[in-house]
PDB file of C-alpha atoms and ligand atoms in Angstrom:
ATOM      1  CA  UNK A 194      -4.454  11.029   6.306  1.00 52.00           C
ATOM      2  CA  UNK A 195      -7.070  10.397   9.171  1.00 64.00           C
ATOM      3  CA  UNK A 196      -8.565   7.794   6.795  1.00 93.00           C
ATOM      4  CA  UNK A 197      -5.484   5.993   6.098  1.00 96.00           C
ATOM      5  CA  UNK A 198      -5.466   2.042   7.195  1.00 98.00           C
ATOM      6  CA  UNK A 199      -2.621   0.577   5.245  1.00 98.00           C
ATOM      7  CA  UNK A 200       0.520   2.586   4.011  1.00 98.00           C
ATOM      8  CA  UNK A 201       3.471   0.691   2.045  1.00 98.00           C
ATOM      9  CA  UNK A 202       6.725   2.660   1.971  1.00 98.00           C
ATOM     10  CA  UNK A 203       9.649   1.965  -0.270  1.00 98.00           C
ATOM     11  CA  UNK A 204       9.061  -1.376  -0.234  1.00 98.00           C
ATOM     12  CA  UNK A 205      11.725  -4.189  -1.727  1.00 98.00           C
ATOM     13  CA  UNK A 206      11.595  -7.740  -1.683  1.00 98.00           C
ATOM     14  CA  UNK A 207      14.469 -10.168  -2.641  1.00 98.00           C
ATOM     15  CA  UNK A 208      14.956 -13.712  -2.909  1.00 98.00           C
ATOM     16  CA  UNK A 209      18.501 -14.271  -3.083  1.00 96.00           C
ATOM     17  CA  UNK A 210      19.403 -11.946  -5.637  1.00 96.00           C
ATOM     18  CA  UNK A 211      16.660 -12.186  -7.591  1.00 97.00           C
ATOM     19  CA  UNK A 212      14.645  -8.548  -6.948  1.00 98.00           C
ATOM     20  CA  UNK A 213      10.645  -8.808  -6.934  1.00 98.00           C
ATOM     21  CA  UNK A 214       9.328  -5.999  -5.380  1.00 98.00           C
ATOM     22  CA  UNK A 215      11.487  -2.426  -5.864  1.00 98.00           C
ATOM     23  CA  UNK A 216      10.267   0.356  -4.013  1.00 98.00           C
ATOM     24  CA  UNK A 217       6.688   0.271  -3.865  1.00 98.00           C
ATOM     25  CA  UNK A 218       4.802   2.762  -2.302  1.00 98.00           C
ATOM     26  CA  UNK A 219       1.149   2.500  -1.238  1.00 98.00           C
ATOM     27  CA  UNK A 220      -1.195   3.732   0.495  1.00 97.00           C
ATOM     28  CA  UNK A 221      -4.941   1.787   1.679  1.00 98.00           C
ATOM     29  CA  UNK A 222      -7.780   3.952   2.720  1.00 97.00           C
ATOM     30  CA  UNK A 223     -11.062   3.397   4.621  1.00 97.00           C
ATOM     31  CA  UNK A 224     -13.785   1.417   2.170  1.00 97.00           C
ATOM     32  CA  UNK A 225     -11.462   2.160  -0.765  1.00 97.00           C
ATOM     33  CA  UNK A 226     -11.567  -1.530  -3.771  1.00 98.00           C
ATOM     34  CA  UNK A 227      -8.126  -1.086  -4.772  1.00 98.00           C
ATOM     35  CA  UNK A 228      -7.028  -3.966  -7.338  1.00 98.00           C
ATOM     36  CA  UNK A 229      -3.690  -4.516  -8.565  1.00 98.00           C
ATOM     37  CA  UNK A 230      -3.440  -6.030 -12.144  1.00 98.00           C
ATOM     38  CA  UNK A 231      -0.202  -6.846 -14.689  1.00 98.00           C
ATOM     39  CA  UNK A 232       1.225  -9.732 -16.195  1.00 97.00           C
ATOM     40  CA  UNK A 233       2.124 -13.086 -13.947  1.00 96.00           C
ATOM     41  CA  UNK A 234       5.448 -12.888 -12.066  1.00 97.00           C
ATOM     42  CA  UNK A 235       5.033  -8.906 -11.684  1.00 98.00           C
ATOM     43  CA  UNK A 236       5.557  -8.970  -8.167  1.00 98.00           C
ATOM     44  CA  UNK A 237       1.537  -9.239  -7.001  1.00 98.00           C
ATOM     45  CA  UNK A 238       1.404 -11.718  -5.289  1.00 98.00           C
ATOM     46  CA  UNK A 239       4.414 -11.194  -3.265  1.00 98.00           C
ATOM     47  CA  UNK A 240       3.010  -8.115  -2.071  1.00 98.00           C
ATOM     48  CA  UNK A 241      -0.034  -9.160  -1.034  1.00 98.00           C
ATOM     49  CA  UNK A 242       2.084 -11.508   0.935  1.00 98.00           C
ATOM     50  CA  UNK A 243       3.969  -8.561   2.214  1.00 98.00           C
ATOM     51  CA  UNK A 244       1.018  -7.062   3.227  1.00 98.00           C
ATOM     52  CA  UNK A 245      -0.251 -10.272   5.007  1.00 96.00           C
ATOM     53  CA  UNK A 246       3.294 -10.687   6.529  1.00 96.00           C
ATOM     54  CA  UNK A 247       3.204 -14.047   4.776  1.00 96.00           C
ATOM     55  CA  UNK A 248       6.335 -13.009   3.406  1.00 97.00           C
ATOM     56  CA  UNK A 249       9.093 -10.602   5.212  1.00 97.00           C
ATOM     57  CA  UNK A 250      10.126  -7.770   3.125  1.00 98.00           C
ATOM     58  CA  UNK A 251      13.544  -7.272   2.502  1.00 98.00           C
ATOM     59  CA  UNK A 252      13.079  -3.559   2.820  1.00 98.00           C
ATOM     60  CA  UNK A 253      10.861  -0.150   3.913  1.00 98.00           C
ATOM     61  CA  UNK A 254       7.955  -0.067   5.892  1.00 98.00           C
ATOM     62  CA  UNK A 255       4.474  -1.300   6.464  1.00 98.00           C
ATOM     63  CA  UNK A 256       2.486   0.529   9.129  1.00 98.00           C
ATOM     64  CA  UNK A 257      -1.093  -0.708   9.662  1.00 98.00           C
ATOM     65  CA  UNK A 258      -3.165   2.492  11.389  1.00 97.00           C
ATOM     66  CA  UNK A 259       0.496   3.858  11.891  1.00 96.00           C
ATOM     67  CA  UNK A 260       1.984   1.172  13.541  1.00 97.00           C
ATOM     68  CA  UNK A 261       4.935  -0.492  12.268  1.00 97.00           C
ATOM     69  CA  UNK A 262       3.385  -3.929  11.574  1.00 98.00           C
ATOM     70  CA  UNK A 263       7.559  -5.444  10.645  1.00 97.00           C
ATOM     71  CA  UNK A 264       8.648  -4.216  14.457  1.00 96.00           C
ATOM     72  CA  UNK A 265       9.801  -7.192  15.988  1.00 94.00           C
ATOM     73  CA  UNK A 266       7.028  -7.755  19.010  1.00 94.00           C
ATOM     74  CA  UNK A 267       4.124  -6.654  16.312  1.00 96.00           C
ATOM     75  CA  UNK A 268       0.966  -9.728  17.466  1.00 96.00           C
ATOM     76  CA  UNK A 269       0.483 -11.443  14.027  1.00 95.00           C
ATOM     77  CA  UNK A 270      -2.280 -13.293  14.717  1.00 94.00           C
ATOM     78  CA  UNK A 271      -4.398 -10.433  15.954  1.00 94.00           C
ATOM     79  CA  UNK A 272      -3.359  -8.570  12.873  1.00 97.00           C
ATOM     80  CA  UNK A 273      -3.952 -10.992  10.841  1.00 94.00           C
ATOM     81  CA  UNK A 274      -7.677 -11.149  11.959  1.00 94.00           C
ATOM     82  CA  UNK A 275      -8.265  -7.749  10.641  1.00 97.00           C
ATOM     83  CA  UNK A 276      -6.267  -8.049   7.873  1.00 98.00           C
ATOM     84  CA  UNK A 277      -8.022 -11.103   6.156  1.00 97.00           C
ATOM     85  CA  UNK A 278      -6.702 -12.798   2.881  1.00 97.00           C
ATOM     86  CA  UNK A 279      -8.335 -14.881   0.392  1.00 97.00           C
ATOM     87  CA  UNK A 280      -6.607 -17.140  -1.484  1.00 95.00           C
ATOM     88  CA  UNK A 281      -7.057 -18.407  -5.353  1.00 95.00           C
ATOM     89  CA  UNK A 282      -6.144 -22.327  -4.076  1.00 94.00           C
ATOM     90  CA  UNK A 283      -8.678 -21.416  -1.088  1.00 95.00           C
ATOM     91  CA  UNK A 284      -7.187 -22.995   1.641  1.00 95.00           C
ATOM     92  CA  UNK A 285      -9.572 -24.534   3.681  1.00 97.00           C
ATOM     93  CA  UNK A 286      -9.136 -27.256   6.749  1.00 97.00           C
ATOM     94  CA  UNK A 287     -10.308 -30.069   4.451  1.00 96.00           C
ATOM     95  CA  UNK A 288     -10.952 -31.835   7.528  1.00 97.00           C
ATOM     96  CA  UNK A 289     -13.598 -29.223   9.146  1.00 98.00           C
ATOM     97  CA  UNK A 290     -17.022 -29.097   7.576  1.00 98.00           C
ATOM     98  CA  UNK A 291     -18.041 -25.580   5.879  1.00 98.00           C
ATOM     99  CA  UNK A 292     -19.725 -23.776   9.480  1.00 98.00           C
ATOM    100  CA  UNK A 293     -16.593 -25.370  11.233  1.00 98.00           C
ATOM    101  CA  UNK A 294     -14.715 -23.981   8.556  1.00 98.00           C
ATOM    102  CA  UNK A 295     -15.523 -20.403   9.559  1.00 98.00           C
ATOM    103  CA  UNK A 296     -16.347 -20.533  12.984  1.00 98.00           C
ATOM    104  CA  UNK A 297     -12.832 -22.235  13.807  1.00 97.00           C
ATOM    105  CA  UNK A 298     -10.823 -18.981  13.734  1.00 97.00           C
ATOM    106  CA  UNK A 299     -13.471 -16.627  15.573  1.00 97.00           C
ATOM    107  CA  UNK A 300     -13.847 -18.963  18.158  1.00 98.00           C
ATOM    108  CA  UNK A 301      -9.398 -19.237  18.865  1.00 97.00           C
ATOM    109  CA  UNK A 302      -8.047 -15.850  17.641  1.00 96.00           C
ATOM    110  CA  UNK A 303     -11.529 -13.616  18.758  1.00 97.00           C
ATOM    111  CA  UNK A 304     -11.815 -15.981  21.664  1.00 97.00           C
ATOM    112  CA  UNK A 305     -15.783 -15.564  20.474  1.00 98.00           C
ATOM    113  CA  UNK A 306     -17.997 -18.164  21.978  1.00 98.00           C
ATOM    114  CA  UNK A 307     -19.372 -20.507  19.925  1.00 98.00           C
ATOM    115  CA  UNK A 308     -22.827 -19.618  19.710  1.00 98.00           C
ATOM    116  CA  UNK A 309     -21.854 -16.110  18.638  1.00 98.00           C
ATOM    117  CA  UNK A 310     -19.589 -17.708  16.111  1.00 98.00           C
ATOM    118  CA  UNK A 311     -21.664 -20.048  14.412  1.00 98.00           C
ATOM    119  CA  UNK A 312     -24.117 -16.788  14.319  1.00 98.00           C
ATOM    120  CA  UNK A 313     -21.907 -14.824  12.350  1.00 98.00           C
ATOM    121  CA  UNK A 314     -20.881 -17.593  10.034  1.00 98.00           C
ATOM    122  CA  UNK A 315     -24.239 -18.925   9.251  1.00 98.00           C
ATOM    123  CA  UNK A 316     -25.018 -15.248   8.346  1.00 98.00           C
ATOM    124  CA  UNK A 317     -22.272 -14.380   5.923  1.00 98.00           C
ATOM    125  CA  UNK A 318     -22.865 -17.908   4.453  1.00 98.00           C
ATOM    126  CA  UNK A 319     -26.196 -17.008   3.880  1.00 97.00           C
ATOM    127  CA  UNK A 320     -25.064 -14.096   2.272  1.00 95.00           C
ATOM    128  CA  UNK A 321     -22.366 -15.724  -0.092  1.00 95.00           C
ATOM    129  CA  UNK A 322     -25.641 -18.409  -0.941  1.00 95.00           C
ATOM    130  CA  UNK A 323     -23.978 -21.773   0.774  1.00 97.00           C
ATOM    131  CA  UNK A 324     -26.457 -22.254   3.815  1.00 97.00           C
ATOM    132  CA  UNK A 325     -27.362 -25.516   2.184  1.00 97.00           C
ATOM    133  CA  UNK A 326     -24.053 -26.706   2.463  1.00 98.00           C
ATOM    134  CA  UNK A 327     -22.743 -25.917   5.734  1.00 98.00           C
ATOM    135  CA  UNK A 328     -22.843 -29.373   7.016  1.00 98.00           C
ATOM    136  CA  UNK A 329     -20.694 -30.202   3.835  1.00 98.00           C
ATOM    137  CA  UNK A 330     -17.218 -30.971   3.575  1.00 98.00           C
ATOM    138  CA  UNK A 331     -14.370 -28.944   1.429  1.00 97.00           C
ATOM    139  CA  UNK A 332     -14.041 -32.414  -0.895  1.00 97.00           C
ATOM    140  CA  UNK A 333     -17.755 -32.164  -2.049  1.00 97.00           C
ATOM    141  CA  UNK A 334     -17.758 -28.559  -3.137  1.00 97.00           C
ATOM    142  CA  UNK A 335     -17.423 -26.862  -6.698  1.00 95.00           C
ATOM    143  CA  UNK A 336     -14.264 -24.127  -6.849  1.00 96.00           C
ATOM    144  CA  UNK A 337     -16.898 -21.418  -6.782  1.00 96.00           C
ATOM    145  CA  UNK A 338     -17.912 -23.141  -3.645  1.00 96.00           C
ATOM    146  CA  UNK A 339     -15.122 -23.474  -2.043  1.00 97.00           C
ATOM    147  CA  UNK A 340     -14.039 -19.588  -2.752  1.00 96.00           C
ATOM    148  CA  UNK A 341     -17.871 -18.691  -1.815  1.00 96.00           C
ATOM    149  CA  UNK A 342     -17.131 -20.339   1.551  1.00 97.00           C
ATOM    150  CA  UNK A 343     -13.574 -19.132   1.672  1.00 97.00           C
ATOM    151  CA  UNK A 344     -14.908 -15.424   1.457  1.00 97.00           C
ATOM    152  CA  UNK A 345     -17.230 -16.027   4.181  1.00 98.00           C
ATOM    153  CA  UNK A 346     -14.711 -17.167   6.416  1.00 98.00           C
ATOM    154  CA  UNK A 347     -12.745 -14.336   6.103  1.00 97.00           C
ATOM    155  CA  UNK A 348     -15.377 -12.430   6.519  1.00 98.00           C
ATOM    156  CA  UNK A 349     -16.680 -13.909   9.414  1.00 98.00           C
ATOM    157  CA  UNK A 350     -13.744 -12.587  11.321  1.00 98.00           C
ATOM    158  CA  UNK A 351     -14.876  -8.443  11.041  1.00 98.00           C
ATOM    159  CA  UNK A 352     -11.907  -7.570   9.291  1.00 98.00           C
ATOM    160  CA  UNK A 353     -10.924  -3.913   8.714  1.00 97.00           C
ATOM    161  CA  UNK A 354      -9.455  -4.907   5.458  1.00 98.00           C
ATOM    162  CA  UNK A 355      -9.347  -7.856   2.791  1.00 98.00           C
ATOM    163  CA  UNK A 356      -7.020  -8.731   0.395  1.00 98.00           C
ATOM    164  CA  UNK A 357      -7.781 -11.325  -2.390  1.00 98.00           C
ATOM    165  CA  UNK A 358      -5.000 -13.024  -4.409  1.00 98.00           C
ATOM    166  CA  UNK A 359      -6.598 -14.276  -7.514  1.00 97.00           C
ATOM    167  CA  UNK A 360     -10.013 -15.693  -6.744  1.00 97.00           C
ATOM    168  CA  UNK A 361     -11.169 -16.416  -9.370  1.00 97.00           C
ATOM    169  CA  UNK A 362      -7.970 -17.662 -11.587  1.00 96.00           C
ATOM    170  CA  UNK A 363      -8.781 -21.280 -10.300  1.00 94.00           C
ATOM    171  CA  UNK A 364     -12.231 -22.062 -11.353  1.00 95.00           C
ATOM    172  CA  UNK A 365     -14.386 -22.575 -13.868  1.00 93.00           C
ATOM    173  CA  UNK A 366     -15.522 -20.207 -16.168  1.00 92.00           C
ATOM    174  CA  UNK A 367     -19.545 -20.799 -15.067  1.00 93.00           C
ATOM    175  CA  UNK A 368     -18.189 -20.888 -12.055  1.00 94.00           C
ATOM    176  CA  UNK A 369     -16.623 -16.762 -11.530  1.00 96.00           C
ATOM    177  CA  UNK A 370     -20.013 -15.154 -11.811  1.00 95.00           C
ATOM    178  CA  UNK A 371     -20.941 -16.094  -8.328  1.00 94.00           C
ATOM    179  CA  UNK A 372     -17.493 -15.333  -6.521  1.00 96.00           C
ATOM    180  CA  UNK A 373     -17.457 -11.779  -8.605  1.00 97.00           C
ATOM    181  CA  UNK A 374     -21.339 -11.336  -7.044  1.00 95.00           C
ATOM    182  CA  UNK A 375     -20.084 -12.288  -3.880  1.00 95.00           C
ATOM    183  CA  UNK A 376     -17.012  -9.821  -3.744  1.00 97.00           C
ATOM    184  CA  UNK A 377     -19.310  -6.639  -5.399  1.00 97.00           C
ATOM    185  CA  UNK A 378     -21.685  -7.271  -2.035  1.00 95.00           C
ATOM    186  CA  UNK A 379     -18.792  -6.960  -0.231  1.00 96.00           C
ATOM    187  CA  UNK A 380     -17.896  -3.868  -1.719  1.00 96.00           C
ATOM    188  CA  UNK A 381     -20.846  -2.533  -1.671  1.00 96.00           C
ATOM    189  CA  UNK A 382     -21.122  -2.529   2.242  1.00 95.00           C
ATOM    190  CA  UNK A 383     -18.333  -0.535   2.478  1.00 96.00           C
ATOM    191  CA  UNK A 384     -15.182  -3.122   3.338  1.00 97.00           C
ATOM    192  CA  UNK A 385     -11.753  -2.296   2.603  1.00 98.00           C
ATOM    193  CA  UNK A 386     -10.388  -4.258  -0.287  1.00 98.00           C
ATOM    194  CA  UNK A 387      -7.282  -4.980  -1.615  1.00 98.00           C
ATOM    195  CA  UNK A 388      -7.455  -7.595  -5.258  1.00 98.00           C
ATOM    196  CA  UNK A 389      -5.511  -9.180  -7.485  1.00 98.00           C
ATOM    197  CA  UNK A 390      -7.338  -9.913 -10.126  1.00 97.00           C
ATOM    198  CA  UNK A 391      -7.478 -10.628 -14.377  1.00 96.00           C
ATOM    199  CA  UNK A 392     -11.063 -10.183 -14.229  1.00 96.00           C
ATOM    200  CA  UNK A 393     -10.592  -6.688 -16.246  1.00 96.00           C
ATOM    201  CA  UNK A 394     -14.174  -5.684 -16.632  1.00 96.00           C
ATOM    202  CA  UNK A 395     -14.877  -5.888 -12.698  1.00 97.00           C
ATOM    203  CA  UNK A 396     -11.622  -4.821 -11.684  1.00 97.00           C
ATOM    204  CA  UNK A 397     -12.899  -1.563 -13.686  1.00 97.00           C
ATOM    205  CA  UNK A 398     -16.483  -1.513 -12.530  1.00 97.00           C
ATOM    206  CA  UNK A 399     -15.624  -1.785  -8.846  1.00 97.00           C
ATOM    207  CA  UNK A 400     -12.206  -0.162  -7.975  1.00 98.00           C
ATOM    208  CA  UNK A 401     -11.615   3.211  -6.677  1.00 97.00           C
ATOM    209  CA  UNK A 402      -8.347   2.880  -7.487  1.00 98.00           C
ATOM    210  CA  UNK A 403      -6.284   0.739  -9.989  1.00 98.00           C
ATOM    211  CA  UNK A 404      -2.470  -0.569  -9.591  1.00 98.00           C
ATOM    212  CA  UNK A 405      -0.302  -1.768 -13.198  1.00 98.00           C
ATOM    213  CA  UNK A 406       2.312  -3.198 -11.803  1.00 98.00           C
ATOM    214  CA  UNK A 407       5.358  -4.890 -14.338  1.00 98.00           C
ATOM    215  CA  UNK A 408       8.420  -6.723 -13.021  1.00 97.00           C
ATOM    216  CA  UNK A 409       8.322  -5.739  -9.506  1.00 98.00           C
ATOM    217  CA  UNK A 410       7.973  -1.518  -9.907  1.00 98.00           C
ATOM    218  CA  UNK A 411       3.906  -0.102  -9.745  1.00 98.00           C
ATOM    219  CA  UNK A 412       4.194   1.457 -13.250  1.00 98.00           C
ATOM    220  CA  UNK A 413       1.327   2.548 -13.380  1.00 98.00           C
ATOM    221  CA  UNK A 414      -1.620   4.003 -11.215  1.00 98.00           C
ATOM    222  CA  UNK A 415      -5.484   5.856 -10.913  1.00 98.00           C
ATOM    223  CA  UNK A 416      -8.387   5.544 -11.178  1.00 98.00           C
ATOM    224  CA  UNK A 417     -10.152   3.116 -13.146  1.00 97.00           C
ATOM    225  CA  UNK A 418     -11.142   5.323 -15.560  1.00 97.00           C
ATOM    226  CA  UNK A 419      -7.521   6.658 -15.844  1.00 97.00           C
ATOM    227  CA  UNK A 420      -6.212   3.154 -16.344  1.00 98.00           C
ATOM    228  CA  UNK A 421      -8.086   1.372 -18.021  1.00 97.00           C
ATOM    229  CA  UNK A 422     -10.040   4.488 -20.679  1.00 96.00           C
ATOM    230  CA  UNK A 423      -6.260   5.773 -21.153  1.00 96.00           C
ATOM    231  CA  UNK A 424      -3.214   4.826 -19.476  1.00 97.00           C
ATOM    232  CA  UNK A 425      -0.415   6.508 -20.165  1.00 97.00           C
ATOM    233  CA  UNK A 426       2.473   4.057 -20.473  1.00 97.00           C
ATOM    234  CA  UNK A 427       2.975   1.849 -23.248  1.00 97.00           C
ATOM    235  CA  UNK A 428       3.906  -1.047 -20.735  1.00 97.00           C
ATOM    236  CA  UNK A 429       0.282  -0.324 -19.486  1.00 97.00           C
ATOM    237  CA  UNK A 430      -1.261   0.264 -22.729  1.00 97.00           C
ATOM    238  CA  UNK A 431       0.353  -3.290 -24.222  1.00 97.00           C
ATOM    239  CA  UNK A 432      -0.783  -5.317 -21.027  1.00 97.00           C
ATOM    240  CA  UNK A 433      -4.009  -4.060 -20.883  1.00 97.00           C
ATOM    241  CA  UNK A 434      -4.628  -5.073 -25.095  1.00 95.00           C
ATOM    242  CA  UNK A 435      -4.335  -8.578 -24.391  1.00 93.00           C
ATOM    243  CA  UNK A 436      -7.854  -8.520 -22.151  1.00 90.00           C
ATOM    244  CA  UNK A 437      -9.268  -6.356 -25.246  1.00 79.00           C
TER     245      UNK A 437
HETATM  246  P1  LIG B 720       2.194 -12.550  -9.509  1.00 58.10           P
HETATM  247  O1  LIG B 720       1.659 -13.009  -8.282  1.00 58.10           O
HETATM  248  O2  LIG B 720       2.534 -11.084  -9.994  1.00 58.10           O
HETATM  249  O3  LIG B 720       2.643 -13.656 -10.601  1.00 58.10           O
HETATM  250  P2  LIG B 720       4.499 -12.835  -7.620  1.00 58.10           P
HETATM  251  O4  LIG B 720       4.829 -12.550  -6.736  1.00 58.10           O
HETATM  252  O5  LIG B 720       4.032 -14.390  -7.627  1.00 58.10           O
HETATM  253  O6  LIG B 720       4.006 -12.964  -9.063  1.00 58.10           O
HETATM  254  O7  LIG B 720       6.462 -13.569  -8.280  1.00 58.10           O
HETATM  255  C1  LIG B 720       6.951 -12.792  -8.551  1.00 58.10           C
HETATM  256  C2  LIG B 720       8.835 -13.229  -8.996  1.00 58.10           C
HETATM  257  O8  LIG B 720       8.581 -13.927  -7.492  1.00 58.10           O
HETATM  258  C3  LIG B 720       8.771 -14.624  -9.707  1.00 58.10           C
HETATM  259  O9  LIG B 720       9.230 -14.628 -10.215  1.00 58.10           O
HETATM  260  C4  LIG B 720       8.398 -15.027  -9.313  1.00 58.10           C
HETATM  261  O10 LIG B 720       8.775 -16.802  -8.897  1.00 58.10           O
HETATM  262  C5  LIG B 720       9.462 -15.110  -7.247  1.00 58.10           C
HETATM  263  N1  LIG B 720       9.119 -16.163  -6.179  1.00 58.10           N
HETATM  264  C6  LIG B 720       7.357 -15.321  -5.571  1.00 58.10           C
HETATM  265  N2  LIG B 720       7.790 -16.481  -4.771  1.00 58.10           N
HETATM  266  C7  LIG B 720       9.189 -16.773  -3.872  1.00 58.10           C
HETATM  267  C8  LIG B 720       9.997 -17.841  -3.376  1.00 58.10           C
HETATM  268  N3  LIG B 720       9.179 -18.104  -2.236  1.00 58.10           N
HETATM  269  N4  LIG B 720      10.620 -18.236  -3.668  1.00 58.10           N
HETATM  270  C9  LIG B 720      11.927 -17.694  -4.797  1.00 58.10           C
HETATM  271  N5  LIG B 720      11.034 -16.645  -5.746  1.00 58.10           N
HETATM  272  C10 LIG B 720       9.748 -15.921  -5.293  1.00 58.10           C
HETATM  273 MG1  LIG B 721      -0.102 -14.179  -8.365  1.00 58.10          MG
END
């Protein structure tokens, strides 16, 4: 498939003798929003972390534009700029201000000039409504504001794919919508996104493809319509009933 960006094939991950991912197969195509849903402990974060090389798979293959990202000489730093990640816990640099948070990866990894990095950072901060806070430190911001910085920082790296691991799960309820709005706007730009979330209405609205994970396997997958309107497997039905 020519527009395939990422392919995960027969992926397995164990921690000691606990097998957390079992024979995971997944393709991510350009411009797609792929959402991973499933109960806590089903392996969603581990899958994203394997794709981002924060975890080393035990078995299987992951390719990026056909290239094996698990090969010994693969350039992980460059890859992480192309396949970025937004974390539940924000992972901002607390000693840097908002603007610096959005510039540092650009200057160090992408070798952009400070001027170019600043221009990009300001453009992305404006899109998430954080222009008034460029000089603030993360400790001065709410969770929702921190996460919008996390998104602006990730997008400032001009990624091909952005991975989101429960980006709104640590937020107070009144902060969630601003973050989801920022993500929706990003999806509408055509950015390829892989998203783990429990925001089912949002997932249904935004996703091209939905993957339901259960106990380390992909138990069911399909279009948003297929998974949310007529799930076939009993365990998918049971899981989704909790969100009605
Ligand atoms: P989810 O994101 O779906 O809640 P995770 O991928 O975080 O699930 O975890 C899946 C399973 O893997 C859990 O049983 C968890 O305890 C285990 N696990 C995750 N990371 C580690 C780790 N670094 N060491 C040992 N076990 C882990
Ligand atoms: Mg998780």
